[in-house]
Every structure is written in C-alpha cells, then in structure tokens.
mmCIF file of C-alpha atoms in Angstrom:
data_model
loop_
_atom_site.group_PDB
_atom_site.id
_atom_site.type_symbol
_atom_site.label_atom_id
_atom_site.label_comp_id
_atom_site.label_asym_id
_atom_site.label_seq_id
_atom_site.Cartn_x
_atom_site.Cartn_y
_atom_site.Cartn_z
ATOM 1 C CA MET A 109 -14.201 75.563 -64.082
ATOM 2 C CA LEU A 110 -13.313 78.255 -61.558
ATOM 3 C CA GLU A 111 -16.752 79.770 -62.066
ATOM 4 C CA GLY A 112 -18.114 76.657 -60.407
ATOM 5 C CA VAL A 113 -16.107 77.482 -57.277
ATOM 6 C CA ALA A 114 -17.220 81.121 -57.298
ATOM 7 C CA ASP A 115 -20.860 80.008 -57.341
ATOM 8 C CA LEU A 116 -20.445 77.666 -54.380
ATOM 9 C CA ASN A 117 -20.367 80.411 -51.738
ATOM 10 C CA LEU A 118 -18.403 77.877 -49.672
ATOM 11 C CA SER A 119 -18.194 79.248 -46.159
ATOM 12 C CA ASP A 120 -18.484 77.388 -42.876
ATOM 13 C CA CYS A 121 -16.734 76.973 -39.535
ATOM 14 C CA HIS A 122 -13.718 75.385 -41.238
ATOM 15 C CA GLY A 123 -12.919 78.338 -43.494
ATOM 16 C CA LYS A 124 -13.947 80.295 -46.564
ATOM 17 C CA VAL A 125 -13.128 79.452 -50.171
ATOM 18 C CA GLY A 126 -13.306 81.910 -53.050
ATOM 19 C CA VAL A 127 -11.790 82.661 -56.441
ATOM 20 C CA PRO A 128 -9.680 85.728 -57.297
ATOM 21 C CA ARG A 129 -11.440 88.080 -59.686
ATOM 22 C CA GLN A 130 -10.413 87.348 -63.257
ATOM 23 C CA VAL A 131 -11.075 88.094 -66.892
ATOM 24 C CA VAL A 132 -10.450 86.089 -70.071
ATOM 25 C CA ILE A 133 -8.672 87.754 -73.005
ATOM 26 C CA THR A 134 -8.929 85.853 -76.280
ATOM 27 C CA LYS A 135 -7.239 88.260 -78.714
ATOM 28 C CA ASP A 136 -5.956 91.792 -79.371
ATOM 29 C CA PRO A 137 -3.476 92.872 -76.633
ATOM 30 C CA SER A 138 -4.590 96.481 -77.094
ATOM 31 C CA SER A 139 -7.999 95.567 -75.615
ATOM 32 C CA ILE A 140 -6.566 94.222 -72.350
ATOM 33 C CA LEU A 141 -6.506 97.512 -70.447
ATOM 34 C CA ASP A 142 -10.165 98.244 -71.244
ATOM 35 C CA ALA A 143 -11.179 94.710 -70.255
ATOM 36 C CA VAL A 144 -9.278 94.961 -66.957
ATOM 37 C CA THR A 145 -10.835 98.358 -66.207
ATOM 38 C CA ARG A 146 -14.370 97.107 -66.953
ATOM 39 C CA ALA A 147 -13.832 94.072 -64.731
ATOM 40 C CA GLY A 148 -12.519 96.275 -61.914
ATOM 41 C CA LEU A 149 -9.367 94.197 -61.439
ATOM 42 C CA THR A 150 -6.590 95.486 -59.175
ATOM 43 C CA LEU A 151 -2.898 95.292 -60.033
ATOM 44 C CA PRO A 152 -0.701 93.308 -59.943
ATOM 45 C CA LEU A 153 -2.268 90.685 -62.189
ATOM 46 C CA VAL A 154 -1.225 87.109 -62.881
ATOM 47 C CA ALA A 155 -1.381 86.173 -66.570
ATOM 48 C CA LYS A 156 -1.970 82.499 -67.353
ATOM 49 C CA PRO A 157 -2.077 80.891 -70.815
ATOM 50 C CA LEU A 158 -5.629 79.987 -71.755
ATOM 51 C CA VAL A 159 -4.560 76.927 -73.740
ATOM 52 C CA VAL A 160 -2.555 74.303 -71.851
ATOM 53 C CA ASP A 161 -0.971 71.843 -74.294
ATOM 54 C CA GLY A 162 1.806 70.345 -72.175
ATOM 55 C CA SER A 163 4.512 72.630 -73.563
ATOM 56 C CA ALA A 164 6.826 74.620 -71.285
ATOM 57 C CA LYS A 165 5.187 77.866 -72.419
ATOM 58 C CA SER A 166 1.740 76.652 -71.419
ATOM 59 C CA HIS A 167 2.953 76.430 -67.799
ATOM 60 C CA GLU A 168 4.571 79.873 -67.780
ATOM 61 C CA LEU A 169 3.027 82.532 -65.555
ATOM 62 C CA SER A 170 3.566 86.263 -65.861
ATOM 63 C CA LEU A 171 3.056 88.999 -63.282
ATOM 64 C CA ALA A 172 2.065 92.412 -64.650
ATOM 65 C CA TYR A 173 2.815 95.248 -62.223
ATOM 66 C CA ASP A 174 1.442 98.263 -64.100
ATOM 67 C CA ARG A 175 -1.289 99.226 -66.565
ATOM 68 C CA PHE A 176 1.136 100.106 -69.355
ATOM 69 C CA SER A 177 2.641 96.613 -69.414
ATOM 70 C CA LEU A 178 -0.696 94.879 -70.035
ATOM 71 C CA SER A 179 -0.509 95.453 -73.792
ATOM 72 C CA LYS A 180 2.774 93.476 -73.826
ATOM 73 C CA LEU A 181 0.988 90.278 -72.838
ATOM 74 C CA ASP A 182 0.248 87.615 -75.418
ATOM 75 C CA PRO A 183 -3.408 86.427 -75.607
ATOM 76 C CA PRO A 184 -5.243 84.103 -75.342
ATOM 77 C CA LEU A 185 -4.867 84.248 -71.585
ATOM 78 C CA VAL A 186 -6.577 84.588 -68.230
ATOM 79 C CA LEU A 187 -5.806 87.602 -66.053
ATOM 80 C CA GLN A 188 -6.299 86.980 -62.353
ATOM 81 C CA GLU A 189 -5.882 89.317 -59.384
ATOM 82 C CA PHE A 190 -2.792 88.418 -57.373
ATOM 83 C CA VAL A 191 -3.406 87.488 -53.739
ATOM 84 C CA ASN A 192 -0.485 87.480 -51.300
ATOM 85 C CA HIS A 193 -0.160 83.956 -49.906
ATOM 86 C CA GLY A 194 3.261 83.583 -48.320
ATOM 87 C CA GLY A 195 4.840 82.161 -51.474
ATOM 88 C CA VAL A 196 3.321 78.700 -50.942
ATOM 89 C CA LEU A 197 0.388 76.986 -52.633
ATOM 90 C CA PHE A 198 -1.372 73.708 -51.916
ATOM 91 C CA LYS A 199 -1.848 71.198 -54.697
ATOM 92 C CA VAL A 200 -4.890 69.131 -53.799
ATOM 93 C CA TYR A 201 -5.099 65.873 -55.742
ATOM 94 C CA ILE A 202 -8.477 64.119 -55.926
ATOM 95 C CA VAL A 203 -8.728 60.478 -56.995
ATOM 96 C CA GLY A 204 -12.299 59.372 -56.484
ATOM 97 C CA GLU A 205 -12.866 59.714 -52.722
ATOM 98 C CA THR A 206 -9.162 60.054 -51.899
ATOM 99 C CA ILE A 207 -7.607 63.474 -51.276
ATOM 100 C CA LYS A 208 -3.855 64.114 -51.110
ATOM 101 C CA VAL A 209 -2.282 67.534 -50.459
ATOM 102 C CA VAL A 210 1.287 68.673 -51.147
ATOM 103 C CA ARG A 211 2.944 72.053 -50.656
ATOM 104 C CA ARG A 212 4.686 73.820 -53.531
ATOM 105 C CA PHE A 213 6.624 77.066 -53.702
ATOM 106 C CA SER A 214 4.738 79.746 -55.587
ATOM 107 C CA LEU A 215 5.080 83.399 -56.593
ATOM 108 C CA PRO A 216 6.488 85.626 -53.834
ATOM 109 C CA ASP A 217 4.303 88.143 -52.046
ATOM 110 C CA VAL A 218 4.019 91.658 -53.477
ATOM 111 C CA ASN A 219 4.046 94.717 -51.209
ATOM 112 C CA LYS A 220 3.476 98.407 -51.880
ATOM 113 C CA CYS A 221 7.206 98.980 -52.302
ATOM 114 C CA ASN A 222 7.289 96.336 -55.058
ATOM 115 C CA LEU A 223 4.433 98.053 -56.856
ATOM 116 C CA LEU A 224 6.114 101.444 -56.676
ATOM 117 C CA ASN A 225 9.545 100.241 -57.776
ATOM 118 C CA ASN A 226 8.658 97.658 -60.404
ATOM 119 C CA ALA A 227 7.184 98.040 -63.849
ATOM 120 C CA GLY A 228 6.642 95.725 -66.764
ATOM 121 C CA VAL A 229 5.943 92.008 -67.017
ATOM 122 C CA PHE A 230 7.904 89.434 -65.031
ATOM 123 C CA ARG A 231 7.791 85.845 -66.272
ATOM 124 C CA PHE A 232 7.932 82.801 -64.000
ATOM 125 C CA PRO A 233 8.436 79.453 -65.785
ATOM 126 C CA ARG A 234 7.175 76.213 -64.198
ATOM 127 C CA VAL A 235 5.768 77.681 -61.000
ATOM 128 C CA SER A 236 4.587 75.006 -58.520
ATOM 129 C CA CYS A 237 6.150 72.138 -60.482
ATOM 130 C CA ALA A 238 7.271 68.999 -58.624
ATOM 131 C CA ALA A 239 10.821 70.353 -58.358
ATOM 132 C CA ALA A 240 9.424 73.277 -56.311
ATOM 133 C CA SER A 241 8.248 71.032 -53.466
ATOM 134 C CA ALA A 242 7.950 72.862 -50.151
ATOM 135 C CA ASP A 243 6.958 69.860 -48.028
ATOM 136 C CA ASP A 244 10.391 69.584 -46.388
ATOM 137 C CA ALA A 245 11.145 73.322 -46.256
ATOM 138 C CA ASP A 246 11.483 75.232 -42.993
ATOM 139 C CA LEU A 247 8.328 77.299 -43.361
ATOM 140 C CA ASP A 248 6.446 79.587 -41.041
ATOM 141 C CA PRO A 249 3.764 77.325 -39.483
ATOM 142 C CA ALA A 250 1.119 79.921 -40.351
ATOM 143 C CA VAL A 251 2.074 79.509 -44.024
ATOM 144 C CA ALA A 252 2.696 75.755 -44.008
ATOM 145 C CA GLU A 253 -0.502 74.666 -42.230
ATOM 146 C CA LEU A 254 -2.613 72.612 -44.636
ATOM 147 C CA PRO A 255 -6.219 73.594 -45.359
ATOM 148 C CA PRO A 256 -8.690 71.895 -42.963
ATOM 149 C CA ARG A 257 -9.611 68.396 -44.077
ATOM 150 C CA PRO A 258 -13.389 68.889 -43.736
ATOM 151 C CA LEU A 259 -13.157 71.955 -45.969
ATOM 152 C CA LEU A 260 -11.226 70.038 -48.651
ATOM 153 C CA GLU A 261 -13.666 67.132 -48.510
ATOM 154 C CA ARG A 262 -16.650 69.415 -48.962
ATOM 155 C CA LEU A 263 -14.947 71.341 -51.777
ATOM 156 C CA ALA A 264 -13.955 68.129 -53.597
ATOM 157 C CA ARG A 265 -17.471 66.718 -53.199
ATOM 158 C CA GLU A 266 -19.143 69.872 -54.544
ATOM 159 C CA LEU A 267 -16.762 70.160 -57.499
ATOM 160 C CA HIS A 268 -17.270 66.493 -58.357
ATOM 161 C CA ARG A 269 -21.012 67.109 -58.388
ATOM 162 C CA ARG A 270 -20.815 70.269 -60.489
ATOM 163 C CA LEU A 271 -18.034 69.311 -62.898
ATOM 164 C CA GLY A 272 -18.635 65.578 -63.144
ATOM 165 C CA LEU A 273 -14.945 64.903 -62.502
ATOM 166 C CA ARG A 274 -13.447 62.161 -60.328
ATOM 167 C CA LEU A 275 -9.813 62.707 -61.322
ATOM 168 C CA PHE A 276 -8.698 66.291 -60.883
ATOM 169 C CA ASN A 277 -6.365 68.634 -59.062
ATOM 170 C CA ILE A 278 -7.047 71.926 -57.277
ATOM 171 C CA ASP A 279 -4.437 74.640 -56.707
ATOM 172 C CA MET A 280 -5.266 76.537 -53.519
ATOM 173 C CA ILE A 281 -3.647 79.384 -51.615
ATOM 174 C CA ARG A 282 -4.247 80.833 -48.154
ATOM 175 C CA GLU A 283 -4.490 84.612 -48.072
ATOM 176 C CA HIS A 284 -1.473 86.012 -46.245
ATOM 177 C CA GLU A 285 -1.985 86.826 -42.552
ATOM 178 C CA THR A 286 -5.237 84.864 -42.408
ATOM 179 C CA ARG A 287 -5.836 81.336 -41.220
ATOM 180 C CA ASP A 288 -9.134 80.447 -42.835
ATOM 181 C CA ARG A 289 -9.398 82.476 -46.053
ATOM 182 C CA PHE A 290 -8.550 80.333 -49.094
ATOM 183 C CA TYR A 291 -8.656 80.883 -52.838
ATOM 184 C CA VAL A 292 -8.820 78.307 -55.617
ATOM 185 C CA ILE A 293 -6.586 79.640 -58.375
ATOM 186 C CA ASP A 294 -6.644 76.706 -60.783
ATOM 187 C CA ILE A 295 -8.381 73.388 -61.498
ATOM 188 C CA ASN A 296 -6.824 70.728 -63.721
ATOM 189 C CA TYR A 297 -8.660 67.654 -64.956
ATOM 190 C CA PHE A 298 -6.674 64.391 -65.075
ATOM 191 C CA PRO A 299 -3.399 65.958 -63.858
ATOM 192 C CA GLY A 300 0.013 64.270 -63.723
ATOM 193 C CA TYR A 301 -0.506 61.909 -60.794
ATOM 194 C CA SER A 302 3.111 60.740 -60.844
ATOM 195 C CA LYS A 303 3.839 63.894 -58.811
ATOM 196 C CA MET A 304 1.474 62.775 -56.046
ATOM 197 C CA PRO A 305 3.027 60.763 -53.193
ATOM 198 C CA GLY A 306 1.863 57.142 -53.199
ATOM 199 C CA TYR A 307 -0.013 57.546 -56.460
ATOM 200 C CA GLU A 308 0.538 53.929 -57.583
ATOM 201 C CA HIS A 309 -1.549 52.343 -54.815
ATOM 202 C CA ILE A 310 -4.133 55.148 -54.744
ATOM 203 C CA PHE A 311 -4.727 55.036 -58.482
ATOM 204 C CA THR A 312 -4.834 51.230 -58.577
ATOM 205 C CA ASP A 313 -7.373 51.136 -55.723
ATOM 206 C CA PHE A 314 -9.496 53.705 -57.567
ATOM 207 C CA LEU A 315 -9.553 51.630 -60.778
ATOM 208 C CA LEU A 316 -10.381 48.455 -58.823
ATOM 209 C CA SER A 317 -13.259 50.242 -57.068
ATOM 210 C CA LEU A 318 -14.705 51.222 -60.456
ATOM 211 C CA VAL A 319 -14.559 47.630 -61.695
ATOM 212 C CA GLN A 320 -16.154 46.317 -58.488
ATOM 213 C CA SER A 321 -18.891 48.943 -58.641
ATOM 214 C CA LYS A 322 -19.680 48.058 -62.247
ATOM 215 C CA HIS A 323 -19.739 44.374 -61.387
ATOM 216 C CA LYS A 324 -22.204 44.947 -58.515
ATOM 217 C CA ARG A 325 -24.571 46.888 -60.781
ATOM 218 C CA ARG A 326 -24.743 43.899 -63.116
#
C-alpha cells in the first residue's frame, strides 16, 4: 500500500509527502545484507513484521544499527530507512470523509554518536499504541504541529481512489528540523477505531451515510 503513496508525487504549497525507501524480505536472514545493499538503503533500518495478526509480536518494531546485525532479524519483514522525526508520529484516522489526527510517541531520533556507539538490534514493543499518546505532552511546537489539513485531505482522497478504502489509518512523521516534509510510514486498513477520539459518533454517522446513499440510489 505504501507504493501507492510513493507513486503520488504529492507535493504542493502545503507540504511534501513521501515514503522512506524500503525492501521486503520474505525468507533467509542471510540474504538481508545483499538485499539492503542492492536497494541502496542507509542504516539505521526499522524492521517491521510483514504479517500483522493482532499478536503482540506483530506490533513489535526493531531498529538495526549496523550491517552485521541484519542477519539476526527474523523474516518475513519489511526493512525501512529510519527518518529522524522528533520522536512523535501522527496517526491519521480516515472514516469516509472524516479525518481525525492524534499524536503518539515514537522511536527516538538517532544521531551520529548513536550510530558509532551502538551495535546490534534494539526491539521496541507496541510503539505508537494508545498508551503512548502525546496529545497532552509538553512538546516542542515544531514537533507537535499537526500536518496541514489540506495536505491530509488530498492524501486521504488520493489513497481512497487508489486503494479503494474508506476505513483506514495512516501513520505519518515530519522529518526533523523541517516544517513541510512528511513521510507515510504505514497504512492500516480497518484499524482499531476505539483509539480514535469521538469514534462512536463518527463511525455511526458514516454507517448512516452509507445507508442513506444506498437508499437514494434505489
């Protein structure tokens, strides 16, 4: 689904949206280094499980700091270049035409000192879960500022058109020390809406609109 975002070339006066470079590894940990080299990915890399089945492990992220640790990862997985983003991500919930955004704490930024002094694979369970809400945290305004509404509306509209989805969630980050450079790092279809503020009324209104639309067509 992220390939759909990469193909959008979404750039206008409200900001730019891209996707971190990534590669899919389906088997054989010993092949990871060659695949990463061929794809031209830069360390550190975020490793995400390819299969999400609702288990705790399926939500576990890993951060690989060096080339030698890549063979310790457990495919199938997606390897994605890490982008510094101030430790905060935006979960964008789409329900039909409605868009709701919440802030969640994410992986911390990585600097050159971290790369020099760390090696191996670091695991982060349940990153960006509801318990990691950053909406009430005392954040740097440059980090906390939500993505521009027109940009989110255009992104949601284009993804709906390309993916055929009306119920989905986008995980977005803002590149550190920029104001208008965003990356979509994940898309989830039919996510857990109970984590979205006011979901009861929003979801009920969406279902009613579907019934009314179907009735009008008849």
